[in-house]
Tab-separated table of C-alpha atoms and ligand atoms in Angstrom:
chain	number	residue	atom	x	y	z
A	1	MET	CA	108.881	130.968	102.183
A	2	LYS	CA	106.411	133.056	100.241
A	3	THR	CA	103.131	133.982	101.900
A	4	LYS	CA	101.083	131.960	99.463
A	5	HIS	CA	103.210	128.949	100.234
A	6	ILE	CA	102.598	129.408	103.944
A	7	ILE	CA	98.868	129.614	103.325
A	8	LEU	CA	99.002	126.541	101.123
A	9	LEU	CA	100.987	124.693	103.775
A	10	LEU	CA	98.404	125.586	106.401
A	11	LEU	CA	95.579	124.473	104.148
A	12	ILE	CA	97.344	121.235	103.409
A	13	ALA	CA	98.030	120.705	107.091
A	14	LEU	CA	94.305	120.928	107.676
A	15	PHE	CA	93.400	118.477	105.008
A	16	LEU	CA	95.978	115.753	104.797
A	17	SER	CA	96.002	112.279	106.207
A	18	SER	CA	96.606	108.734	105.160
A	19	CYS	CA	94.058	106.560	103.431
A	20	ASN	CA	91.043	108.701	103.686
A	21	LYS	CA	89.108	109.580	100.646
A	22	ALA	CA	88.050	113.098	101.482
A	23	THR	CA	89.211	116.039	103.484
A	24	PRO	CA	90.361	114.537	106.738
A	25	GLU	CA	92.072	115.228	109.953
A	26	VAL	CA	94.177	117.945	111.500
A	27	LEU	CA	97.327	115.972	111.919
A	28	VAL	CA	99.456	118.741	113.388
A	29	PRO	CA	99.364	117.763	117.022
A	30	GLU	CA	99.334	120.197	119.878
A	31	ILE	CA	101.578	118.782	122.522
A	32	THR	CA	100.735	120.386	125.803
A	33	GLU	CA	102.730	118.243	128.133
A	34	GLU	CA	105.904	116.267	128.165
A	35	PRO	CA	105.278	113.430	125.753
A	36	LEU	CA	105.493	109.903	127.038
A	37	ALA	CA	108.614	108.017	126.194
A	38	PRO	CA	108.050	105.227	123.699
A	39	PRO	CA	107.398	101.965	125.477
A	40	GLU	CA	110.312	99.617	125.923
A	41	VAL	CA	110.284	96.477	123.848
A	42	LEU	CA	111.274	93.408	125.781
A	43	GLU	CA	113.453	90.873	124.154
A	44	GLN	CA	111.805	87.537	124.545
A	45	GLU	CA	112.333	84.398	122.566
A	46	PRO	CA	109.380	82.762	120.832
A	47	ILE	CA	108.185	79.462	122.192
A	48	PRO	CA	110.213	76.863	120.357
A	49	THR	CA	108.161	75.010	117.795
A	50	GLU	CA	108.932	71.502	116.583
A	51	THR	CA	110.404	72.444	113.217
A	52	PRO	CA	110.911	75.867	111.697
A	53	ARG	CA	108.136	76.674	109.291
A	54	VAL	CA	108.873	76.681	105.587
A	55	TYR	CA	106.986	79.711	104.349
A	56	GLN	CA	105.102	79.430	101.117
A	57	LEU	CA	102.286	81.546	99.764
A	58	PRO	CA	98.954	79.725	99.605
A	59	GLU	CA	97.459	78.689	96.300
A	60	PRO	CA	95.020	81.329	95.081
A	61	LEU	CA	91.377	80.366	95.461
A	62	PRO	CA	90.062	78.379	92.533
A	63	ASN	CA	87.066	79.700	90.625
A	64	ARG	CA	87.935	83.305	91.210
A	65	THR	CA	85.593	85.871	89.729
A	66	ARG	CA	86.917	87.131	86.409
A	67	TYR	CA	86.340	90.662	85.209
A	68	LYS	CA	86.856	91.643	81.607
A	69	LEU	CA	86.519	95.357	81.002
A	70	ASP	CA	86.713	96.955	77.560
A	71	PHE	CA	87.008	100.636	78.320
A	72	ILE	CA	86.978	103.475	75.821
A	73	PHE	CA	87.913	106.756	77.467
A	74	ASP	CA	88.119	110.351	76.367
A	75	TYR	CA	90.465	112.094	78.795
A	76	TYR	CA	89.428	115.578	77.737
A	77	SER	CA	85.679	115.072	78.096
A	78	HIS	CA	86.041	112.722	81.127
A	79	TYR	CA	83.643	110.315	79.528
A	80	GLY	CA	84.040	106.555	79.208
A	81	SER	CA	82.116	103.710	77.657
A	82	VAL	CA	82.518	100.257	79.152
A	83	SER	CA	81.614	96.766	78.070
A	84	GLN	CA	82.013	94.459	81.047
A	85	GLN	CA	81.861	90.718	81.430
A	86	ILE	CA	81.816	89.059	84.839
A	87	VAL	CA	82.395	85.327	85.080
A	88	TYR	CA	81.147	84.334	88.498
A	89	THR	CA	81.265	81.001	90.278
A	90	ASN	CA	79.194	80.354	93.359
A	91	LYS	CA	81.934	79.578	95.879
A	92	SER	CA	79.524	79.113	98.782
A	93	SER	CA	77.857	75.886	99.852
A	94	GLN	CA	74.400	77.373	99.294
A	95	PRO	CA	72.403	77.877	96.091
A	96	LEU	CA	72.116	81.594	95.270
A	97	ASP	CA	68.762	82.943	94.073
A	98	GLU	CA	70.202	86.346	93.404
A	99	ILE	CA	73.567	87.951	92.830
A	100	MET	CA	74.486	91.303	94.230
A	101	LEU	CA	76.376	94.011	92.422
A	102	VAL	CA	77.968	97.048	94.053
A	103	VAL	CA	78.135	100.057	91.716
A	104	PRO	CA	80.428	102.636	93.392
A	105	PRO	CA	80.118	105.317	90.653
A	106	ARG	CA	76.492	105.709	91.720
A	107	ASN	CA	77.840	107.487	94.816
A	108	TYR	CA	78.259	110.432	92.421
A	109	GLU	CA	75.014	111.668	90.949
A	110	GLY	CA	74.881	111.486	87.176
A	111	SER	CA	78.171	109.620	86.934
A	112	TYR	CA	76.889	106.178	85.948
A	113	ASP	CA	74.572	105.340	83.118
A	114	GLN	CA	73.723	101.697	82.622
A	115	ASP	CA	72.659	100.454	79.218
A	116	ARG	CA	71.914	96.831	80.022
A	117	ILE	CA	72.574	93.804	82.203
A	118	THR	CA	72.297	90.443	80.475
A	119	GLY	CA	73.334	86.891	81.234
A	120	ASP	CA	72.295	83.282	80.890
A	121	LEU	CA	70.610	83.294	84.318
A	122	VAL	CA	69.606	86.964	84.581
A	123	ALA	CA	65.828	87.265	85.013
A	124	SER	CA	65.506	90.835	86.281
A	125	PHE	CA	67.211	93.267	88.575
A	126	ARG	CA	66.355	95.933	91.104
A	127	GLU	CA	68.443	98.867	92.270
A	128	GLU	CA	68.791	100.213	95.810
A	129	GLY	CA	71.271	103.058	96.076
A	130	ILE	CA	74.643	101.772	94.942
A	131	PHE	CA	73.469	98.155	95.134
A	132	THR	CA	71.906	96.149	92.311
A	133	TYR	CA	70.272	92.797	93.031
A	134	ILE	CA	70.096	90.488	90.036
A	135	ALA	CA	67.266	87.966	90.328
A	136	LEU	CA	68.196	84.696	88.634
A	137	ASN	CA	65.752	82.628	86.609
A	138	ARG	CA	66.927	79.642	88.641
A	139	ALA	CA	69.316	79.229	91.558
A	140	LEU	CA	73.042	79.234	90.888
A	141	GLU	CA	74.211	76.012	92.484
A	142	PRO	CA	77.429	75.695	94.516
A	143	SER	CA	80.452	75.534	92.195
A	144	GLU	CA	78.297	76.502	89.210
A	145	THR	CA	79.489	79.347	86.991
A	146	THR	CA	77.463	82.028	85.274
A	147	VAL	CA	78.294	84.982	83.065
A	148	ILE	CA	76.905	88.489	83.468
A	149	ASN	CA	77.374	91.189	80.833
A	150	ILE	CA	76.951	94.843	81.636
A	151	ALA	CA	77.222	97.803	79.309
A	152	PHE	CA	77.552	101.197	80.940
A	153	ARG	CA	78.966	104.676	80.586
A	154	ILE	CA	80.796	106.710	83.177
A	155	TYR	CA	80.955	110.480	83.374
A	156	LEU	CA	83.727	111.253	85.830
A	157	PRO	CA	82.673	113.832	88.401
A	158	ASN	CA	84.704	117.010	88.720
A	159	TYR	CA	85.976	115.863	92.089
A	160	PRO	CA	89.471	115.785	93.616
A	161	GLY	CA	89.594	112.157	94.693
A	162	ILE	CA	90.285	108.641	93.497
A	163	TYR	CA	87.190	108.691	91.298
A	164	GLY	CA	86.956	112.001	89.488
A	165	TYR	CA	88.847	114.505	87.410
A	166	THR	CA	90.685	117.771	88.003
A	167	SER	CA	92.429	120.045	85.533
A	168	GLN	CA	95.541	117.847	85.825
A	169	GLN	CA	94.377	114.248	86.038
A	170	ALA	CA	91.567	111.717	85.803
A	171	ASN	CA	91.436	109.105	88.563
A	172	ILE	CA	89.456	106.013	87.789
A	173	SER	CA	89.183	103.758	90.815
A	174	ASP	CA	86.106	101.787	91.956
A	175	TRP	CA	84.635	102.551	88.557
A	176	TYR	CA	82.756	99.394	87.556
A	177	PRO	CA	80.058	97.169	89.068
A	178	PHE	CA	81.513	94.287	91.064
A	179	ILE	CA	80.186	91.308	92.979
A	180	PRO	CA	81.088	91.566	96.677
A	181	PRO	CA	82.328	88.596	98.714
A	182	TYR	CA	79.605	86.229	99.851
A	183	ASP	CA	79.980	85.097	103.447
A	184	GLU	CA	78.160	81.888	104.414
A	185	THR	CA	76.780	83.414	107.612
A	186	LYS	CA	76.746	87.160	106.981
A	187	GLY	CA	75.649	87.100	103.328
A	188	TRP	CA	77.004	89.700	100.892
A	189	LEU	CA	79.757	91.846	102.420
A	190	ALA	CA	78.565	95.129	100.961
A	191	TYR	CA	78.267	98.410	102.783
A	192	PRO	CA	77.221	101.964	102.010
A	193	ARG	CA	79.771	104.734	102.085
A	194	GLU	CA	80.100	106.604	105.382
A	195	VAL	CA	80.224	110.392	105.235
A	196	ASP	CA	80.541	112.167	108.580
A	197	GLN	CA	79.070	115.453	109.819
A	198	ASN	CA	81.992	117.386	108.285
A	199	ASP	CA	81.461	115.786	104.857
A	200	ILE	CA	84.503	113.608	105.329
A	201	ILE	CA	84.268	110.136	103.849
A	202	VAL	CA	85.271	107.867	106.719
A	203	GLY	CA	87.488	104.906	105.940
A	204	GLU	CA	86.911	102.436	103.157
A	205	SER	CA	83.501	100.847	102.737
A	206	ILE	CA	84.272	98.613	99.762
A	207	VAL	CA	85.169	94.986	100.370
A	208	ASN	CA	86.398	93.023	97.363
A	209	GLU	CA	86.997	89.394	96.644
A	210	PHE	CA	90.313	88.401	95.136
A	211	SER	CA	89.556	88.361	91.434
A	212	ASP	CA	91.266	88.340	88.059
A	213	PHE	CA	91.176	91.317	85.723
A	214	GLU	CA	91.607	91.671	81.998
A	215	VAL	CA	91.283	95.309	81.053
A	216	ASN	CA	91.535	96.835	77.580
A	217	LEU	CA	91.823	100.590	77.434
A	218	THR	CA	91.318	102.663	74.318
A	219	LEU	CA	92.112	106.345	74.598
A	220	VAL	CA	90.358	108.557	72.099
A	221	SER	CA	91.486	112.112	71.279
A	222	HIS	CA	95.127	113.153	71.763
A	223	ALA	CA	96.261	109.743	72.994
A	224	ASP	CA	99.824	110.787	72.143
A	225	LEU	CA	99.734	113.464	74.882
A	226	ILE	CA	98.469	111.232	77.633
A	227	GLU	CA	100.234	109.060	80.220
A	228	VAL	CA	98.417	106.225	81.937
A	229	ALA	CA	99.326	104.915	85.380
A	230	ALA	CA	97.617	101.631	86.182
A	231	SER	CA	97.492	98.741	88.629
A	232	ALA	CA	99.485	96.520	86.241
A	233	PRO	CA	102.008	96.869	83.420
A	234	ALA	CA	100.556	97.680	80.015
A	235	SER	CA	101.071	96.090	76.665
A	236	GLY	CA	100.145	97.944	73.505
A	237	GLU	CA	100.717	101.372	72.014
A	238	ASN	CA	99.100	104.323	70.272
A	239	GLY	CA	96.354	104.721	72.831
A	240	ARG	CA	95.384	101.044	72.924
A	241	PHE	CA	96.577	99.183	75.981
A	242	SER	CA	95.886	95.814	77.567
A	243	TYR	CA	96.378	94.856	81.182
A	244	ARG	CA	96.144	91.687	83.205
A	245	LEU	CA	96.090	91.496	86.970
A	246	GLU	CA	95.396	88.345	88.950
A	247	ASN	CA	94.372	87.872	92.581
A	248	ALA	CA	93.568	91.524	92.975
A	249	ARG	CA	90.932	93.504	94.777
A	250	GLY	CA	90.403	95.962	91.963
A	251	PHE	CA	91.867	97.695	88.938
A	252	THR	CA	92.703	101.399	88.937
A	253	PHE	CA	93.818	103.984	86.397
A	254	SER	CA	95.211	107.453	86.874
A	255	ILE	CA	95.496	109.333	83.592
A	256	SER	CA	97.056	112.701	82.839
A	257	ASP	CA	98.714	114.800	80.167
A	258	SER	CA	100.949	116.362	82.855
A	259	TYR	CA	102.853	113.440	84.371
A	260	PHE	CA	106.616	113.249	84.788
A	261	GLU	CA	107.733	109.665	85.292
A	262	HIS	CA	110.691	108.203	87.100
A	263	GLU	CA	111.461	104.528	87.423
A	264	ILE	CA	113.885	102.275	89.265
A	265	VAL	CA	114.066	98.497	89.490
A	266	GLU	CA	114.617	96.930	92.899
A	267	ASN	CA	114.902	93.150	93.183
A	268	GLY	CA	112.971	92.684	89.976
A	269	VAL	CA	110.161	95.067	90.973
A	270	THR	CA	109.699	98.183	88.863
A	271	ILE	CA	108.941	101.151	91.107
A	272	ARG	CA	107.531	103.947	88.986
A	273	SER	CA	106.439	107.396	90.107
A	274	TYR	CA	104.149	109.825	88.289
A	275	VAL	CA	104.270	113.414	89.504
A	276	PHE	CA	103.517	116.905	88.235
A	277	MET	CA	106.090	119.320	86.841
A	278	SER	CA	106.977	121.063	90.110
A	279	GLU	CA	107.679	117.746	91.854
A	280	VAL	CA	110.248	116.040	89.655
A	281	GLU	CA	112.886	115.804	92.407
A	282	ALA	CA	110.442	114.430	94.946
A	283	GLY	CA	109.191	112.015	92.295
A	284	GLU	CA	112.706	110.611	92.065
A	285	ALA	CA	113.152	110.555	95.844
A	286	VAL	CA	109.922	108.658	96.411
A	287	THR	CA	111.118	105.710	94.347
A	288	ALA	CA	114.144	105.316	96.668
A	289	ILE	CA	111.953	105.585	99.777
A	290	ALA	CA	109.601	103.025	98.251
A	291	ALA	CA	112.507	100.697	97.503
A	292	ASP	CA	113.476	100.808	101.201
A	293	ALA	CA	109.912	100.097	102.280
A	294	ILE	CA	109.439	97.250	99.818
A	295	ARG	CA	112.727	95.683	100.938
A	296	LEU	CA	111.728	95.875	104.604
A	297	PHE	CA	108.197	94.572	104.138
A	298	GLY	CA	109.545	91.850	101.860
A	299	GLU	CA	111.719	90.733	104.726
A	300	LEU	CA	109.111	91.032	107.493
A	301	PHE	CA	106.184	89.611	105.513
A	302	TYR	CA	107.102	88.278	102.059
A	303	PRO	CA	108.621	89.742	98.905
A	304	TYR	CA	106.294	91.929	96.867
A	305	PRO	CA	104.946	89.390	94.393
A	306	ARG	CA	104.135	91.670	91.445
A	307	ASP	CA	106.315	93.208	88.740
A	308	LEU	CA	105.230	96.815	89.176
A	309	ILE	CA	104.192	99.300	91.825
A	310	SER	CA	103.041	102.738	90.708
A	311	ILE	CA	103.219	105.761	92.983
A	312	VAL	CA	101.029	108.518	91.627
A	313	VAL	CA	100.602	112.098	92.764
A	314	GLY	CA	97.028	112.830	93.779
A	315	ASP	CA	95.680	116.205	92.743
A	316	PHE	CA	93.862	116.205	96.069
A	317	THR	CA	94.706	116.469	99.749
A	318	HIS	CA	94.668	112.886	100.972
A	319	ASN	CA	96.402	109.572	100.277
A	320	MET	CA	95.054	106.237	99.181
A	321	GLU	CA	96.083	102.680	98.478
A	322	MET	CA	94.815	100.622	95.582
A	323	ASP	CA	96.056	97.329	94.164
A	324	GLY	CA	99.412	97.903	92.478
A	325	LEU	CA	99.051	101.676	92.722
A	326	ILE	CA	99.154	104.157	95.563
A	327	MET	CA	98.266	107.836	95.443
A	328	ILE	CA	100.021	110.445	97.557
A	329	SER	CA	98.841	114.029	97.757
A	330	TYR	CA	100.505	116.728	95.658
A	331	GLY	CA	101.098	118.703	98.868
A	332	ILE	CA	103.427	116.020	100.192
A	333	PHE	CA	105.476	116.055	96.996
A	334	ASP	CA	105.431	119.862	96.763
A	335	PHE	CA	106.783	120.324	100.276
A	336	PHE	CA	109.225	117.430	100.275
A	337	ASP	CA	112.487	118.601	101.829
A	338	GLY	CA	114.260	115.270	102.204
A	339	ASN	CA	113.723	115.194	105.967
A	340	GLN	CA	112.160	112.116	107.544
A	341	GLU	CA	111.048	114.318	110.441
A	342	SER	CA	109.032	116.703	108.299
A	343	ASN	CA	105.664	117.793	109.549
A	344	LEU	CA	103.427	114.716	109.501
A	345	ASP	CA	101.168	116.193	106.865
A	346	VAL	CA	103.955	116.581	104.354
A	347	ASN	CA	106.063	113.624	105.392
A	348	LEU	CA	106.842	111.640	102.259
A	349	HIS	CA	108.840	108.982	104.147
A	350	MET	CA	106.103	108.125	106.617
A	351	LEU	CA	103.202	108.221	104.198
A	352	THR	CA	105.002	106.252	101.481
A	353	ALA	CA	105.806	103.499	103.993
A	354	HIS	CA	102.211	103.529	105.225
A	355	GLU	CA	100.587	103.350	101.811
A	356	LEU	CA	102.998	100.736	100.498
A	357	SER	CA	102.403	98.472	103.492
A	358	HIS	CA	98.777	98.374	102.355
A	359	GLN	CA	99.894	96.376	99.338
A	360	TRP	CA	100.148	93.580	101.915
A	361	PHE	CA	97.512	94.661	104.468
A	362	TYR	CA	94.634	95.412	102.121
A	363	GLY	CA	96.045	94.151	98.828
A	364	PHE	CA	97.260	90.604	99.442
A	365	ILE	CA	95.807	90.024	102.893
A	366	GLY	CA	92.209	91.125	102.720
A	367	ASN	CA	89.894	92.172	105.515
A	368	ASP	CA	86.468	93.686	105.939
A	369	HIS	CA	87.507	97.342	105.709
A	370	ALA	CA	84.145	98.641	106.843
A	371	MET	CA	83.651	96.505	109.931
A	372	GLU	CA	87.222	95.587	110.936
A	373	PRO	CA	89.364	98.418	109.569
A	374	TRP	CA	92.014	97.974	112.279
A	375	LEU	CA	93.234	94.856	110.494
A	376	ASP	CA	94.679	97.009	107.752
A	377	GLU	CA	94.936	100.525	109.221
A	378	ALA	CA	96.430	99.726	112.631
A	379	ILE	CA	98.985	97.433	111.026
A	380	ALA	CA	99.792	99.938	108.239
A	381	THR	CA	100.342	102.671	110.826
A	382	TYR	CA	102.531	100.292	112.828
A	383	CYS	CA	104.495	99.632	109.642
A	384	GLU	CA	105.493	103.326	109.709
A	385	LEU	CA	107.180	102.636	113.050
A	386	LEU	CA	108.888	99.532	111.677
A	387	PHE	CA	110.161	101.618	108.748
A	388	TYR	CA	111.596	104.245	111.112
A	389	GLU	CA	113.094	101.614	113.399
A	390	ARG	CA	114.933	100.108	110.432
A	391	TYR	CA	116.057	103.154	108.473
A	392	TYR	CA	115.811	106.158	110.829
A	393	PRO	CA	116.249	104.863	114.391
A	394	GLN	CA	117.222	108.351	115.483
A	395	SER	CA	113.692	109.485	114.572
A	396	VAL	CA	111.723	106.774	116.351
A	397	ASP	CA	111.061	108.956	119.423
A	398	TRP	CA	109.962	111.741	117.133
A	399	TRP	CA	107.544	109.345	115.415
A	400	TRP	CA	105.946	108.284	118.698
A	401	ARG	CA	105.600	111.856	119.885
A	402	MET	CA	104.220	113.326	116.685
A	403	ARG	CA	102.257	110.488	115.184
A	404	ILE	CA	100.799	108.789	118.244
A	405	TYR	CA	101.017	110.677	121.534
A	406	GLY	CA	100.536	114.148	120.075
A	407	PRO	CA	97.092	113.478	118.609
A	408	ALA	CA	96.115	111.506	121.762
A	409	PRO	CA	94.858	108.013	120.987
A	410	SER	CA	91.446	107.104	122.358
A	411	GLY	CA	88.520	104.790	121.648
A	412	TYR	CA	88.231	101.151	120.700
A	413	VAL	CA	90.583	99.544	118.226
A	414	ASP	CA	87.772	97.361	116.834
A	415	SER	CA	85.590	100.337	115.864
A	416	SER	CA	83.934	100.215	112.458
A	417	ILE	CA	83.903	103.071	109.952
A	418	TYR	CA	80.374	103.856	111.174
A	419	LEU	CA	81.549	105.385	114.446
A	420	PRO	CA	78.860	108.027	115.113
A	421	GLU	CA	81.421	110.661	116.095
A	422	GLY	CA	82.995	110.713	112.631
A	423	TYR	CA	86.466	110.683	111.164
A	424	LEU	CA	88.795	112.000	113.862
A	425	PRO	CA	87.591	109.689	116.637
A	426	TYR	CA	87.756	106.869	114.058
A	427	ARG	CA	91.410	107.678	113.353
A	428	ASP	CA	92.240	108.047	117.052
A	429	ALA	CA	90.717	104.644	117.786
A	430	VAL	CA	91.607	102.502	114.790
A	431	TYR	CA	94.983	103.927	113.742
A	432	LEU	CA	96.425	105.340	116.954
A	433	GLN	CA	95.011	103.079	119.649
A	434	GLY	CA	95.647	100.324	117.131
A	435	VAL	CA	99.367	101.095	117.253
A	436	LEU	CA	99.410	101.087	121.069
A	437	PHE	CA	97.568	97.757	121.038
A	438	LEU	CA	100.038	96.161	118.628
A	439	HIS	CA	102.988	97.564	120.544
A	440	GLU	CA	101.679	96.227	123.828
A	441	ILE	CA	101.413	92.773	122.281
A	442	ARG	CA	104.982	93.146	121.041
A	443	GLN	CA	106.180	94.199	124.498
A	444	THR	CA	104.368	91.280	126.095
A	445	ILE	CA	105.470	88.472	123.804
A	446	GLY	CA	108.811	89.892	122.640
A	447	ASP	CA	110.160	90.754	119.210
A	448	GLY	CA	110.817	87.176	118.134
A	449	ALA	CA	107.297	85.926	118.742
A	450	PHE	CA	105.754	89.180	117.502
A	451	PHE	CA	107.407	89.166	114.107
A	452	THR	CA	106.982	85.414	113.644
A	453	SER	CA	103.275	85.774	114.438
A	454	LEU	CA	102.895	88.673	112.044
A	455	LYS	CA	104.627	86.716	109.309
A	456	ASP	CA	102.407	83.693	109.965
A	457	TYR	CA	99.332	85.919	109.804
A	458	THR	CA	100.370	87.365	106.453
A	459	TYR	CA	101.191	84.016	104.848
A	460	ASP	CA	98.126	82.235	106.224
A	461	ASN	CA	95.701	84.913	105.135
A	462	THR	CA	97.026	85.909	101.743
A	463	TYR	CA	94.152	85.872	99.204
A	464	ASN	CA	91.701	85.607	102.122
A	465	ILE	CA	89.508	88.075	103.904
A	466	ALA	CA	91.089	87.823	107.329
A	467	THR	CA	89.249	88.408	110.578
A	468	LYS	CA	90.169	89.178	114.166
A	469	ALA	CA	90.069	85.427	114.854
A	470	ASP	CA	92.703	84.809	112.167
A	471	PHE	CA	94.911	87.508	113.668
A	472	PHE	CA	94.807	86.066	117.181
A	473	GLU	CA	95.114	82.521	115.929
A	474	ALA	CA	98.511	83.450	114.458
A	475	PHE	CA	99.640	85.236	117.623
A	476	ASN	CA	98.423	82.600	120.082
A	477	ARG	CA	100.413	80.035	118.129
A	478	HIS	CA	103.684	81.682	119.175
A	479	THR	CA	103.141	82.630	122.777
A	480	ASP	CA	101.822	81.114	125.966
A	481	GLN	CA	101.173	84.607	127.334
A	482	ASP	CA	97.525	85.404	127.962
A	483	LEU	CA	96.704	88.228	125.549
A	484	SER	CA	93.136	88.613	126.769
A	485	PRO	CA	93.857	91.474	129.236
A	486	ILE	CA	95.332	93.474	126.330
A	487	VAL	CA	92.374	92.675	124.119
A	488	SER	CA	89.937	93.670	126.888
A	489	LYS	CA	91.787	96.946	127.348
A	490	TYR	CA	91.609	97.965	123.679
A	491	PHE	CA	88.578	96.205	122.187
A	492	GLN	CA	84.914	96.952	122.631
A	493	ASN	CA	84.061	93.344	121.773
A	494	PRO	CA	87.037	91.344	123.082
B	501	LIG	ZN1	96.083	103.432	105.655
């Protein structure tokens, strides 16, 4: 290996992780003692229920918020002009005097320029950081619908992340104002971004309702050179594309004039990868890995209900899940050697399984990512284990040693992203302790009850923002074991 490759590998090792938006953890563990053997899983039958459940996805919530975004974008100047319409129904039982907007591009100075906010009930608005509060000229009654129109421009920051551009791509995620979920007791579920003492953005602060999207993209200048990866399939041509996505948390684009695409179809789902020139082989391999993961999660939870999943190389050193689209760091593609036991930081198998599982645990089954991140991150990390158990059983011990015991789990599983100690303790608590917690439940109640409970949890909470109570409700349904000692051991607030 050439020296510059070794240096690059070391740099990547320092900066890679899963699902963190900025430069995260050192994942290369130092193992100083004999690692613990993975815990034994006891076979135990679930408590018999009266009749086997017939699984069916719930009906999507009625009166979902509808976003229509007409987006004109110049890839080469990184500038976009957006005309947005939000059709919002008050789904709470209380009249709303004001409506909140979260405007994530305002996290980047100079990136968002708002022309106007208008609407039949809009009286005025005030801005506080990334939040805008729209005062209504009268209360929006329960079940009443109103329309808000916003015109704005975005100037993508020169930033290697999911919102920003580099010399090779433009990533356009969390790029428009949205109305956060309104909780009857907590109010608007909207949180500021958390950046720790090392300038690492910790976790995911944005919580979205399940909404419907109609997005029209017009590319100006050299549209013929440009490829667009998006959260949904496109219709259209010659730089004018239309997209529709229903029951989604958000709509994301990744645009480049340097993408190499590869596509396979697995059980009716198109799995499409977009990688850079040096990664064509890995771009093909990732679609096969993804097909395995989608097949497994389809079996354990439910079949992936969309037509398309896009796997896009990130010109940055972390990985991230969005609706219908995941981004995996260029370093992982560059160093792909076909081995499922590759160094964790460049392990395409593990990270693809992790990020794809978020299509369920983040995408279809929502949670409050800021306050209860374990509900998606602990389960997504556990899904890595399930992937290895199914396809690479010979590497399961390796996974436990390298992924969990090496970095030394510690802290409380129910930590929020605002853990004062920053990113690494957050990962050790939410991801790693989270895996030990889930595994201890599995050992206690047995595989049968564990997987039935997990399946119940996914079906019951699809299109919902699930909470800890929903999780335990599903598990307590299938066991008469007292789980409270396990909860007390791992949770700060059992
Ligand atoms: Zn994750």
